[in-house]
Short mmCIF file of C-alpha atoms in Angstrom, two decimals:
data_model
loop_
_atom_site.label_atom_id
_atom_site.label_comp_id
_atom_site.label_asym_id
_atom_site.label_seq_id
_atom_site.Cartn_x
_atom_site.Cartn_y
_atom_site.Cartn_z
CA MET N 139 84.26 122.05 104.54
CA GLU N 140 84.88 119.16 106.89
CA LEU N 141 87.73 116.74 106.36
CA SER N 142 85.10 114.03 106.49
CA ASP N 143 83.13 115.96 103.88
CA LEU N 144 86.18 116.01 101.65
CA MET N 145 86.62 112.26 101.95
CA ASN N 146 83.04 111.16 102.40
CA GLY N 147 81.29 114.40 101.88
CA ARG N 148 77.76 113.71 103.05
CA GLN N 149 75.90 116.65 104.38
CA ARG N 150 74.50 115.67 107.71
CA LYS N 151 71.91 113.73 105.90
CA LEU N 152 74.09 110.85 106.91
CA GLY N 153 76.16 110.45 109.95
CA GLY N 154 79.72 110.74 108.61
CA GLY N 155 81.04 114.08 107.45
CA SER N 156 78.08 115.68 107.61
CA ALA N 157 76.88 114.47 107.28
CA LEU N 158 76.44 110.71 107.94
CA SER N 159 75.04 114.07 106.68
CA GLU N 160 76.72 117.14 109.75
CA ASN N 161 75.61 115.72 106.03
CA MET N 162 76.02 111.61 108.12
CA ARG N 163 75.65 113.34 106.40
CA SER N 164 74.97 115.59 106.84
CA THR N 165 75.14 114.59 107.12
CA ASN N 166 73.42 115.14 108.37
CA ARG N 167 71.62 110.61 105.93
CA GLU N 168 69.81 110.98 109.19
CA GLU N 169 67.42 113.83 108.51
CA ILE N 170 63.91 113.03 107.36
CA SER N 171 60.91 115.08 106.42
CA SER N 172 58.53 115.96 109.19
CA SER N 173 55.84 113.59 107.99
CA GLU N 174 57.90 110.46 107.47
CA PRO N 175 58.38 109.14 111.02
CA GLU N 176 54.73 109.79 111.87
CA VAL N 177 53.59 107.70 108.94
CA ASP N 178 56.20 105.09 109.77
CA ASP N 179 54.88 104.79 113.33
CA GLU N 180 51.36 104.36 112.02
CA ALA N 181 52.58 101.91 109.42
CA ASP N 182 54.17 99.77 112.13
CA GLY N 183 50.84 99.57 113.90
CA LEU N 184 49.03 98.79 110.68
CA LEU N 185 51.58 96.12 109.87
CA ARG N 186 51.09 94.46 113.22
CA GLY N 187 47.35 94.46 112.64
CA SER N 188 47.67 93.22 109.11
CA ASP N 189 50.03 90.43 110.20
CA SER N 190 47.45 89.09 112.64
CA GLU N 191 44.80 89.40 109.93
CA ASP N 192 46.99 87.46 107.52
CA ARG N 193 47.46 84.72 110.07
CA ARG N 194 43.71 84.49 110.69
CA HIS N 195 42.92 84.17 107.00
CA GLY N 196 45.96 82.14 106.08
CA ARG N 197 47.20 84.66 103.50
CA VAL N 198 50.82 84.76 102.39
CA ARG N 199 52.36 88.23 102.39
CA PRO N 200 53.51 89.34 98.95
CA GLY N 201 57.25 89.90 98.48
CA ILE N 202 59.24 92.68 96.90
CA ARG N 203 59.18 91.17 93.40
CA GLY N 204 55.86 92.75 92.46
CA GLU N 205 57.13 96.22 93.47
CA LEU N 206 60.65 95.99 92.11
CA GLY N 207 59.89 98.77 89.63
CA ASN N 208 58.84 101.16 92.42
CA VAL N 209 61.94 100.29 94.47
CA LEU N 210 64.21 100.94 91.48
CA LEU N 211 62.45 104.26 90.79
CA LEU N 212 62.95 105.37 94.40
CA LEU N 213 66.58 104.33 94.25
CA PHE N 214 67.07 106.34 91.05
CA LEU N 215 65.37 109.44 92.51
CA TYR N 216 67.68 109.33 95.54
CA VAL N 217 70.71 108.90 93.27
CA LEU N 218 69.64 112.05 91.39
CA GLN N 219 69.35 113.84 94.72
CA GLY N 220 72.94 112.98 95.62
CA ILE N 221 74.44 114.32 92.37
CA PRO N 222 74.09 118.09 93.09
CA LEU N 223 75.16 117.52 96.69
CA GLY N 224 78.31 115.74 95.52
CA LEU N 225 79.07 118.48 93.01
CA ALA N 226 78.59 121.15 95.68
CA GLY N 227 81.02 119.24 97.89
CA SER N 228 83.67 119.23 95.16
CA ILE N 229 83.59 123.00 94.49
CA PRO N 230 85.49 124.03 97.69
CA LEU N 231 88.34 121.75 96.62
CA ILE N 232 88.40 123.32 93.15
CA LEU N 233 88.27 126.80 94.69
CA GLN N 234 91.11 125.94 97.05
CA SER N 235 93.29 124.84 94.14
CA LYS N 236 92.70 128.35 92.71
CA SER N 237 93.93 129.97 95.96
CA VAL N 238 90.70 131.72 96.96
CA SER N 239 90.53 133.27 100.43
CA TYR N 240 89.07 131.40 103.37
CA ARG N 241 86.50 134.18 103.66
CA ASP N 242 85.29 133.13 100.21
CA GLN N 243 85.21 129.52 101.37
CA ALA N 244 83.12 130.59 104.35
CA PHE N 245 80.70 132.37 102.05
CA PHE N 246 80.39 129.28 99.84
CA SER N 247 79.76 127.09 102.91
CA PHE N 248 76.23 128.53 103.10
CA VAL N 249 75.52 126.16 100.20
CA PHE N 250 75.43 123.32 102.74
CA TRP N 251 72.76 124.90 104.94
CA PRO N 252 69.49 124.08 103.07
CA PHE N 253 69.35 120.42 104.14
CA SER N 254 69.64 121.55 107.75
CA LEU N 255 66.88 124.15 107.33
CA LYS N 256 64.36 122.21 105.24
CA LEU N 257 62.09 121.81 108.26
CA LEU N 258 61.19 125.48 107.71
CA TRP N 259 59.40 124.75 104.42
CA ALA N 260 58.64 121.03 104.75
CA PRO N 261 55.09 121.74 106.07
CA LEU N 262 54.38 123.74 102.89
CA VAL N 263 55.55 120.85 100.69
CA ASP N 264 53.32 118.47 102.64
CA ALA N 265 50.22 120.67 102.59
CA LEU N 266 50.17 122.50 99.22
CA TYR N 267 49.71 120.47 96.04
CA PHE N 268 47.55 119.80 92.99
CA SER N 269 45.46 116.75 93.83
CA ARG N 270 44.88 115.84 90.16
CA PHE N 271 48.60 115.74 89.43
CA GLY N 272 49.59 114.12 92.71
CA ARG N 273 50.60 115.30 96.15
CA ARG N 274 54.30 114.48 95.73
CA LYS N 275 54.64 114.94 91.97
CA SER N 276 53.36 118.51 92.39
CA TRP N 277 56.74 119.28 93.99
CA LEU N 278 58.99 116.57 92.59
CA VAL N 279 58.48 117.40 88.90
CA PRO N 280 59.06 121.19 89.04
CA THR N 281 62.00 120.92 91.43
CA GLN N 282 63.74 118.32 89.26
CA TYR N 283 63.10 120.37 86.12
CA LEU N 284 64.67 123.37 87.86
CA LEU N 285 67.61 121.24 88.99
CA GLY N 286 68.18 120.15 85.39
CA LEU N 287 67.90 123.72 84.06
CA PHE N 288 70.30 125.08 86.68
CA MET N 289 72.81 122.36 85.77
CA LEU N 290 72.50 123.18 82.07
CA TYR N 291 73.01 126.88 82.86
CA LEU N 292 76.09 126.04 84.91
CA SER N 293 77.49 123.82 82.15
CA PHE N 294 77.75 126.90 79.90
CA THR N 295 78.91 129.39 82.56
CA VAL N 296 80.91 127.48 85.20
CA ASN N 297 84.26 127.87 83.43
CA SER N 298 83.86 131.63 83.22
CA LEU N 299 82.78 131.72 86.88
CA LEU N 300 85.83 129.74 87.98
CA GLN N 301 88.38 131.30 85.62
CA ASP N 302 87.53 135.00 85.79
CA GLU N 303 90.47 137.40 85.44
CA LYS N 304 89.84 138.71 88.95
CA GLY N 305 89.55 135.19 90.35
CA PRO N 306 86.58 132.84 90.78
CA ASN N 307 83.19 134.56 91.03
CA VAL N 308 82.36 133.09 94.43
CA VAL N 309 79.16 135.10 94.94
CA THR N 310 77.50 133.79 91.77
CA LEU N 311 78.79 130.25 92.36
CA THR N 312 77.35 130.34 95.88
CA ALA N 313 73.99 131.63 94.68
CA VAL N 314 73.62 128.97 91.99
CA PHE N 315 74.80 126.05 94.12
CA PHE N 316 72.67 127.27 97.04
CA MET N 317 69.66 127.02 94.73
CA LEU N 318 70.76 123.52 93.68
CA ALA N 319 70.99 122.46 97.34
CA PHE N 320 67.65 124.12 98.15
CA LEU N 321 65.95 122.31 95.27
CA ALA N 322 67.60 119.00 96.22
CA ALA N 323 66.35 119.42 99.81
CA THR N 324 62.83 120.14 98.51
CA GLN N 325 63.02 117.11 96.23
CA ASP N 326 64.10 115.07 99.27
CA ILE N 327 60.97 116.10 101.19
CA ALA N 328 58.77 115.07 98.27
CA VAL N 329 60.54 111.76 97.63
CA ASP N 330 60.57 110.85 101.34
CA GLY N 331 56.82 111.36 101.47
CA TRP N 332 56.14 109.56 98.18
CA ALA N 333 58.29 106.59 99.23
CA LEU N 334 55.88 105.77 102.04
CA THR N 335 52.86 105.55 99.74
CA MET N 336 54.57 104.27 96.60
CA LEU N 337 55.43 101.02 98.42
CA SER N 338 52.96 98.70 100.11
CA ARG N 339 52.86 98.30 103.86
CA GLU N 340 54.77 95.04 103.58
CA ASN N 341 57.65 96.66 101.67
CA VAL N 342 57.71 100.21 103.04
CA GLY N 343 60.88 99.38 104.97
CA TYR N 344 62.81 99.37 101.71
CA ALA N 345 62.31 103.15 101.48
CA SER N 346 65.07 103.91 103.99
CA THR N 347 67.40 101.50 102.19
CA CYS N 348 66.76 103.29 98.89
CA ASN N 349 67.43 106.61 100.62
CA SER N 350 70.75 105.57 102.13
CA VAL N 351 72.09 103.59 99.16
CA GLY N 352 70.81 105.96 96.48
CA GLN N 353 72.02 109.18 98.06
CA THR N 354 75.39 107.65 98.87
CA ALA N 355 75.80 106.47 95.29
CA GLY N 356 74.74 109.86 93.92
CA TYR N 357 77.15 111.71 96.16
CA PHE N 358 79.94 109.33 95.17
CA LEU N 359 79.26 109.96 91.48
CA GLY N 360 79.08 113.73 91.89
CA ASN N 361 82.08 114.06 94.19
CA VAL N 362 84.62 111.23 94.36
CA LEU N 363 84.20 109.87 90.83
CA PHE N 364 83.97 113.33 89.28
CA LEU N 365 87.10 114.62 91.06
CA ALA N 366 89.03 111.53 89.97
CA LEU N 367 87.96 111.67 86.30
CA GLU N 368 88.38 115.46 86.18
CA SER N 369 91.99 115.25 87.37
CA ALA N 370 94.54 115.09 84.55
CA ASN N 371 97.16 113.64 86.91
CA PHE N 372 94.89 110.83 88.10
CA CYS N 373 93.72 109.95 84.57
CA ASN N 374 97.25 110.05 83.12
CA LYS N 375 98.59 107.88 85.93
CA TYR N 376 95.88 105.23 86.13
CA LEU N 377 93.58 105.39 83.09
CA ARG N 378 95.54 106.53 80.03
CA MET N 379 98.31 105.22 77.86
CA GLU N 380 99.20 108.69 76.55
CA PRO N 381 99.13 111.66 78.94
CA LYS N 382 96.95 114.71 78.25
CA ASP N 383 96.51 118.11 79.85
CA THR N 384 92.91 117.53 80.96
CA GLY N 385 90.96 114.79 82.65
CA ILE N 386 88.59 112.37 80.96
CA VAL N 387 85.62 114.56 81.91
CA THR N 388 85.30 118.28 82.53
CA LEU N 389 82.98 120.08 84.93
CA PRO N 390 80.87 121.59 82.08
CA ASP N 391 80.48 118.16 80.43
CA PHE N 392 79.53 116.55 83.73
CA LEU N 393 76.94 119.25 84.48
CA PHE N 394 75.47 119.07 80.97
CA PHE N 395 75.12 115.27 81.11
CA TRP N 396 73.35 115.22 84.46
CA GLY N 397 71.23 118.23 83.56
CA MET N 398 69.90 116.28 80.57
CA VAL N 399 69.38 113.19 82.76
CA PHE N 400 67.29 115.29 85.16
CA LEU N 401 65.14 116.74 82.36
CA VAL N 402 64.55 113.45 80.52
CA SER N 403 63.90 111.32 83.61
CA THR N 404 61.58 113.93 85.14
CA THR N 405 59.55 114.07 81.91
CA LEU N 406 59.20 110.28 81.93
CA VAL N 407 58.10 110.27 85.59
CA ALA N 408 55.59 113.07 84.96
CA ILE N 409 54.02 111.28 81.99
CA PHE N 410 54.15 107.59 82.86
CA LYS N 411 54.23 107.30 86.67
CA ARG N 412 50.86 107.67 88.37
CA GLU N 413 51.23 108.66 91.98
CA ASN N 414 48.06 107.09 93.33
CA GLU N 415 48.04 103.79 91.45
CA HIS N 416 47.54 100.69 93.60
CA ALA N 417 48.97 97.34 92.69
CA LYS N 418 46.63 94.42 92.98
CA GLY N 419 46.68 92.86 96.43
CA LYS N 420 48.97 95.54 97.87
CA ARG N 421 47.98 97.54 100.93
CA ARG N 422 49.21 101.12 101.03
CA VAL N 423 50.20 103.22 104.01
CA PRO N 424 47.59 106.00 104.34
CA GLU N 425 48.86 109.58 104.29
CA GLU N 426 48.08 112.14 106.93
CA THR N 427 47.60 115.79 106.02
CA HIS N 428 48.38 118.42 108.65
CA GLY N 429 47.64 122.11 108.30
CA VAL N 430 50.62 124.37 107.69
CA MET N 431 49.93 126.66 110.64
CA GLU N 432 49.13 123.69 112.84
CA THR N 433 52.55 122.20 112.15
CA TYR N 434 54.40 125.47 112.76
CA LYS N 435 52.52 126.04 116.02
CA LEU N 436 53.40 122.53 117.13
CA LEU N 437 57.10 123.13 116.41
CA PHE N 438 57.02 126.38 118.38
CA THR N 439 55.24 124.66 121.27
CA ILE N 440 57.91 121.95 121.41
CA LEU N 441 60.73 124.48 121.28
CA LYS N 442 59.27 126.49 124.19
CA MET N 443 59.42 123.53 126.57
CA PRO N 444 62.19 124.20 129.17
CA THR N 445 63.96 120.86 128.74
CA VAL N 446 63.83 121.03 124.94
CA PHE N 447 65.00 124.65 124.89
CA THR N 448 67.96 123.80 127.13
CA PHE N 449 68.84 120.74 125.06
CA CYS N 450 68.65 122.69 121.80
CA SER N 451 70.88 125.43 123.23
CA LEU N 452 73.46 122.80 124.13
CA LEU N 453 73.22 121.18 120.69
CA LEU N 454 73.81 124.54 119.00
CA THR N 455 77.06 125.10 120.92
CA ALA N 456 78.43 121.56 121.37
CA LYS N 457 80.42 121.44 118.12
CA VAL N 458 82.23 124.78 118.38
CA GLY N 459 85.28 122.93 119.67
CA PHE N 460 85.47 120.77 116.54
CA SER N 461 84.87 123.51 113.98
CA ALA N 462 88.50 124.25 113.02
CA ALA N 463 89.37 120.57 112.60
CA ASP N 464 86.19 119.69 110.75
CA ALA N 465 85.85 122.72 108.49
CA VAL N 466 89.40 123.78 107.65
CA THR N 467 91.70 120.74 107.85
CA GLY N 468 90.84 119.24 104.47
CA LEU N 469 91.28 122.57 102.69
CA LYS N 470 94.63 123.09 104.41
CA LEU N 471 95.81 119.69 103.16
CA VAL N 472 94.86 120.68 99.61
CA GLU N 473 96.67 124.00 100.13
CA ALA N 474 99.74 122.04 101.25
CA GLY N 475 99.75 120.13 97.97
CA VAL N 476 97.72 116.98 98.65
CA PRO N 477 95.84 116.17 95.40
CA LYS N 478 92.12 116.75 95.93
CA GLU N 479 91.20 113.58 94.04
CA GLN N 480 93.45 111.46 96.29
CA LEU N 481 91.88 113.01 99.37
CA ALA N 482 88.40 112.26 98.03
CA LEU N 483 89.30 108.66 97.15
CA LEU N 484 90.25 107.99 100.78
CA ALA N 485 86.49 107.82 101.41
CA VAL N 486 86.29 104.47 99.64
CA PRO N 487 88.10 102.29 102.24
CA MET N 488 86.09 104.05 104.96
CA VAL N 489 82.73 102.73 103.76
CA PRO N 490 82.87 99.38 105.65
CA LEU N 491 83.84 101.20 108.85
CA GLN N 492 80.98 103.67 108.44
CA ILE N 493 78.55 100.78 108.03
CA LEU N 494 79.80 98.85 111.05
CA LEU N 495 80.27 101.72 113.51
CA PRO N 496 76.56 102.54 114.08
CA VAL N 497 75.82 98.85 114.63
CA VAL N 498 78.57 98.46 117.23
CA ILE N 499 78.01 101.78 118.99
CA SER N 500 74.24 101.29 119.22
CA ARG N 501 74.88 98.45 121.68
CA TYR N 502 76.22 101.01 124.14
CA THR N 503 73.58 103.69 123.49
CA ALA N 504 70.54 101.41 123.78
CA GLY N 505 70.27 101.87 127.56
CA PRO N 506 68.65 104.63 129.61
CA ARG N 507 71.70 106.96 129.43
CA PRO N 508 72.87 107.24 125.79
CA LEU N 509 74.42 110.68 126.32
CA ASP N 510 77.09 109.12 128.55
CA VAL N 511 78.68 107.83 125.33
CA PHE N 512 78.46 111.33 123.85
CA TYR N 513 80.17 112.78 126.92
CA LYS N 514 82.98 110.21 126.97
CA ALA N 515 83.75 110.55 123.24
CA PHE N 516 83.81 114.37 123.37
CA PRO N 517 87.39 114.91 124.70
CA PHE N 518 88.83 112.28 122.36
CA ARG N 519 87.36 114.10 119.36
CA LEU N 520 88.91 117.34 120.65
CA LEU N 521 92.33 115.67 120.83
CA ILE N 522 91.91 114.40 117.28
CA GLY N 523 91.47 118.04 116.27
CA LEU N 524 94.94 118.80 117.63
CA GLU N 525 96.28 115.74 115.80
CA TYR N 526 94.78 117.11 112.59
CA ALA N 527 96.67 120.38 113.14
CA LEU N 528 99.91 118.42 113.58
CA LEU N 529 99.12 116.50 110.40
CA VAL N 530 98.72 119.75 108.44
CA TRP N 531 101.97 121.12 109.91
CA TRP N 532 103.83 117.89 109.00
CA THR N 533 102.45 117.60 105.45
CA PRO N 534 104.80 120.02 103.59
CA SER N 535 107.89 118.27 104.96
CA VAL N 536 106.71 114.90 103.60
CA LYS N 537 106.02 116.07 100.06
CA GLN N 538 108.34 114.61 97.44
CA ALA N 539 108.97 115.37 93.78
CA GLY N 540 106.49 112.70 92.69
CA GLY N 541 103.87 113.52 95.28
CA PHE N 542 103.35 112.00 98.72
CA PRO N 543 104.57 108.57 99.87
CA VAL N 544 102.19 105.72 100.61
CA TYR N 545 102.87 105.86 104.34
CA TYR N 546 101.62 109.46 104.42
CA TYR N 547 98.23 108.47 102.99
CA ALA N 548 98.13 105.54 105.44
CA ILE N 549 98.57 107.98 108.35
CA VAL N 550 95.87 110.30 106.94
CA LEU N 551 93.54 107.32 106.56
CA LEU N 552 94.23 106.14 110.11
CA SER N 553 93.60 109.65 111.47
CA TYR N 554 90.34 109.83 109.59
CA ALA N 555 89.27 106.38 110.85
CA VAL N 556 89.90 107.35 114.48
CA HIS N 557 88.01 110.60 113.89
CA GLN N 558 85.07 108.60 112.52
CA VAL N 559 84.93 106.45 115.67
CA ALA N 560 84.63 109.54 117.87
CA LEU N 561 82.21 111.28 115.49
CA TYR N 562 79.90 108.28 115.18
CA SER N 563 79.97 107.68 118.94
CA MET N 564 78.63 111.18 119.49
CA TYR N 565 76.20 111.03 116.60
CA VAL N 566 74.62 107.66 117.42
CA ALA N 567 74.35 108.64 121.10
CA CYS N 568 72.62 111.88 120.15
CA MET N 569 70.16 110.15 117.81
CA ALA N 570 69.41 107.52 120.46
CA PHE N 571 68.60 110.26 122.97
CA HIS N 572 66.37 112.01 120.43
CA ALA N 573 64.41 108.79 119.98
CA LYS N 574 64.24 108.24 123.74
CA VAL N 575 62.79 111.65 124.66
CA SER N 576 60.60 112.39 121.64
CA ASP N 577 56.90 112.50 122.46
CA PRO N 578 55.50 109.38 120.70
CA LEU N 579 52.27 111.20 119.77
CA ILE N 580 54.21 113.65 117.60
CA GLY N 581 57.42 111.65 117.17
CA GLY N 582 58.08 112.65 113.57
CA THR N 583 57.88 116.41 114.10
CA TYR N 584 59.72 116.17 117.44
CA MET N 585 62.60 114.07 116.05
CA THR N 586 63.01 116.20 112.94
CA LEU N 587 63.18 119.38 115.03
CA LEU N 588 65.95 117.93 117.20
CA ASN N 589 67.83 116.64 114.13
CA THR N 590 67.54 120.06 112.49
CA VAL N 591 69.01 121.79 115.55
CA THR N 592 71.81 119.19 115.67
CA ASN N 593 72.70 119.91 112.05
CA LEU N 594 72.63 123.68 112.55
CA GLY N 595 74.93 123.19 115.52
CA GLY N 596 77.53 121.89 113.08
CA ASN N 597 76.89 124.29 110.19
CA TRP N 598 77.28 127.68 111.83
CA PRO N 599 80.59 126.93 113.66
CA SER N 600 82.07 125.59 110.41
CA THR N 601 81.13 128.76 108.53
CA VAL N 602 82.55 130.96 111.31
CA ALA N 603 85.75 128.90 111.49
CA LEU N 604 86.34 129.35 107.75
CA TRP N 605 85.57 133.05 108.00
CA LEU N 606 88.13 133.65 110.77
CA VAL N 607 91.14 131.88 109.22
CA ASP N 608 92.31 134.90 107.20
CA PRO N 609 91.86 137.55 109.96
CA LEU N 610 93.82 135.36 112.39
CA THR N 611 96.65 134.78 109.91
CA SER N 612 99.74 137.03 110.11
CA LYS N 613 101.89 137.71 107.03
CA GLU N 614 104.88 139.93 106.36
CA CYS N 615 106.40 141.25 103.16
CA GLN N 616 109.91 139.95 102.57
CA GLY N 617 112.15 141.45 99.91
CA ALA N 618 110.50 144.87 99.77
CA ALA N 619 111.25 147.39 102.50
CA GLY N 620 108.36 149.32 104.00
CA GLN N 621 105.64 147.06 102.57
CA SER N 622 103.12 144.90 104.40
CA CYS N 623 100.62 142.15 103.58
CA GLY N 624 97.67 143.07 105.76
CA SER N 625 95.20 143.20 102.85
CA PRO N 626 95.02 142.01 99.23
CA ALA N 627 95.89 145.54 98.06
CA GLU N 628 98.96 145.68 100.30
CA ALA N 629 99.98 142.20 99.16
CA GLY N 630 99.75 143.42 95.56
CA LEU N 631 102.02 146.39 96.35
CA CYS N 632 104.48 144.02 98.03
CA ALA N 633 104.65 141.85 94.91
CA LYS N 634 104.92 144.95 92.70
CA GLU N 635 107.97 146.12 94.66
CA GLY N 636 109.63 142.74 94.11
CA GLY N 637 108.78 141.22 97.49
CA SER N 638 106.64 138.28 98.54
CA CYS N 639 104.17 137.72 101.35
CA VAL N 640 105.27 135.05 103.81
CA THR N 641 102.97 133.60 106.47
CA THR N 642 104.42 134.05 109.93
CA LEU N 643 101.41 132.70 111.84
CA ASP N 644 98.71 130.57 110.24
CA GLY N 645 95.25 131.37 111.60
CA TYR N 646 94.32 127.69 111.31
CA TYR N 647 96.70 126.79 114.14
CA VAL N 648 95.38 129.63 116.27
CA GLU N 649 91.84 128.42 115.66
CA SER N 650 92.76 124.81 116.42
CA VAL N 651 94.09 125.71 119.88
CA VAL N 652 91.28 128.15 120.68
CA CYS N 653 88.61 125.68 119.58
CA VAL N 654 90.07 122.93 121.77
CA VAL N 655 90.12 125.29 124.77
CA ILE N 656 86.49 126.29 124.11
CA GLY N 657 85.57 122.64 123.63
CA LEU N 658 87.17 121.60 126.91
CA ALA N 659 85.36 124.41 128.73
CA TRP N 660 82.06 123.28 127.18
CA TRP N 661 82.77 119.67 128.17
CA VAL N 662 83.59 120.55 131.78
CA TRP N 663 80.64 122.87 132.44
CA LEU N 664 77.92 122.35 129.86
CA GLY N 665 78.66 118.71 129.08
CA LYS N 666 77.66 117.72 132.60
CA LYS N 667 74.47 119.73 132.22
CA MET N 668 73.65 117.75 129.06
CA ARG N 669 74.21 114.47 130.93
CA ARG N 670 71.85 115.61 133.69
CA LEU N 671 69.06 116.03 131.12
CA GLN N 672 68.89 112.23 131.07
CA GLU N 673 67.59 112.34 134.65
CA GLN N 674 64.50 114.34 133.65
CA SER N 675 61.22 112.47 133.84
CA PRO N 676 59.44 111.52 130.58
CA ALA N 677 56.73 114.07 131.44
CA ALA N 678 59.32 116.87 131.15
CA TRP N 679 59.75 116.04 127.47
CA ARG N 680 56.06 115.57 126.68
CA CYS N 681 54.45 118.28 124.59
CA ARG N 682 51.67 119.97 126.56
CA ALA N 683 49.61 120.33 123.40
CA ASN N 684 49.02 116.58 123.60
CA GLN N 685 48.22 116.34 127.27
#
């Protein structure tokens, strides 16, 4: 789990932690379904043609007022999409407060993979549907019903899964939340496609705004707001007159409420919202239908191109150097006693910075060599990883009886802000290069493939980094002669003999140093190779299937 995921949490769908979802986020909020950019490109051409037609006939373009209902529906659907993602982002923090192993955290991190892999089944969602019910509703309605049912199931079982006598049942939690993420990713494909035909050509630009705002709001509700209201300490300190042992809301209550919202709202959409209705005077963006095998063959053709294959190989290895800082730091802070709700709330003052950074950085990536910005920001982000390790080491010494002082949170916030500058510099540069080299004839598929590889390049190192923390950690049994702490069984024997396991070398610090060394080696040798890709001619990036 990235520190940025803990504070901002987006799976590379956006560019920030993830993701602005690796979920910017997310983070990726940068990843789109394979059909969306293609329709957008066509829509731009249609809009230019329709503008000239309007001028010839003296027509006034209709505004957003007539489609306000559609815009609000899209916004609501994207909010729903963010809820399970936010909840999934809060579970590692809850698990960490229950002292689960980092190997368990690594296993749970597979929950964040579906949004990075949705390109694998996006062609199926685009091509298979019931025409009478609607191309997008054929997937939207069943996936949202399943999301609601899974949430209702979890509302009755999550306490037993988290509070088992042998510890949290991480395998079952991972399976259920993986399905939630998979369904949310499938819903995202359907909503992205529906957004382009639900709105008229004049207003189709509002679709991306609904996506960004809605998913951000949903993630905030499911992660930051939930963690705050679930915390007894936070509620007693800021929201209550009389202290209680629990927060204002519980995880089962939260899951039950949103499960019912999913079921009721999906039923209303299924009954009352017609997918193919056309408002009077509104011109719709036509949809293209591509064969499933045709799309998969096209993706394979793109990937086989020498320049694309080299670039994808570099993208899959570029973030290894950041994996310890991004995946483990936030969990280590929670382990050191930083309240998880306070860590999550630090995302709030970061929002203005995350809005402004892409605007500012895009001025420097708009030229012919956007990857120069990526290359220059790389070593600074590596150094921030070392600073994160120092922050974790310093944290226990700052803790006071009443918690942590204000200046400590100020330093954490400043560290996070500097990290965001480096992260966004690399992200915006990478996205600018994707746009620059993508074959315009198949821009949507091309861009989505590159974005998918970028996201995977952040997911797998994070999972590996979490997995290796425990094996790299050294502990010894103090207070019981002849005992060791090499395994949970040995640690149990140590405690039984009256001793205690004490960490002599934390694997996180080992990982932090090793990752920085690997990152510097990548920067020196492979980073220059990535920069040289900018010197390739446009023909080297053009898909031969279109020549």
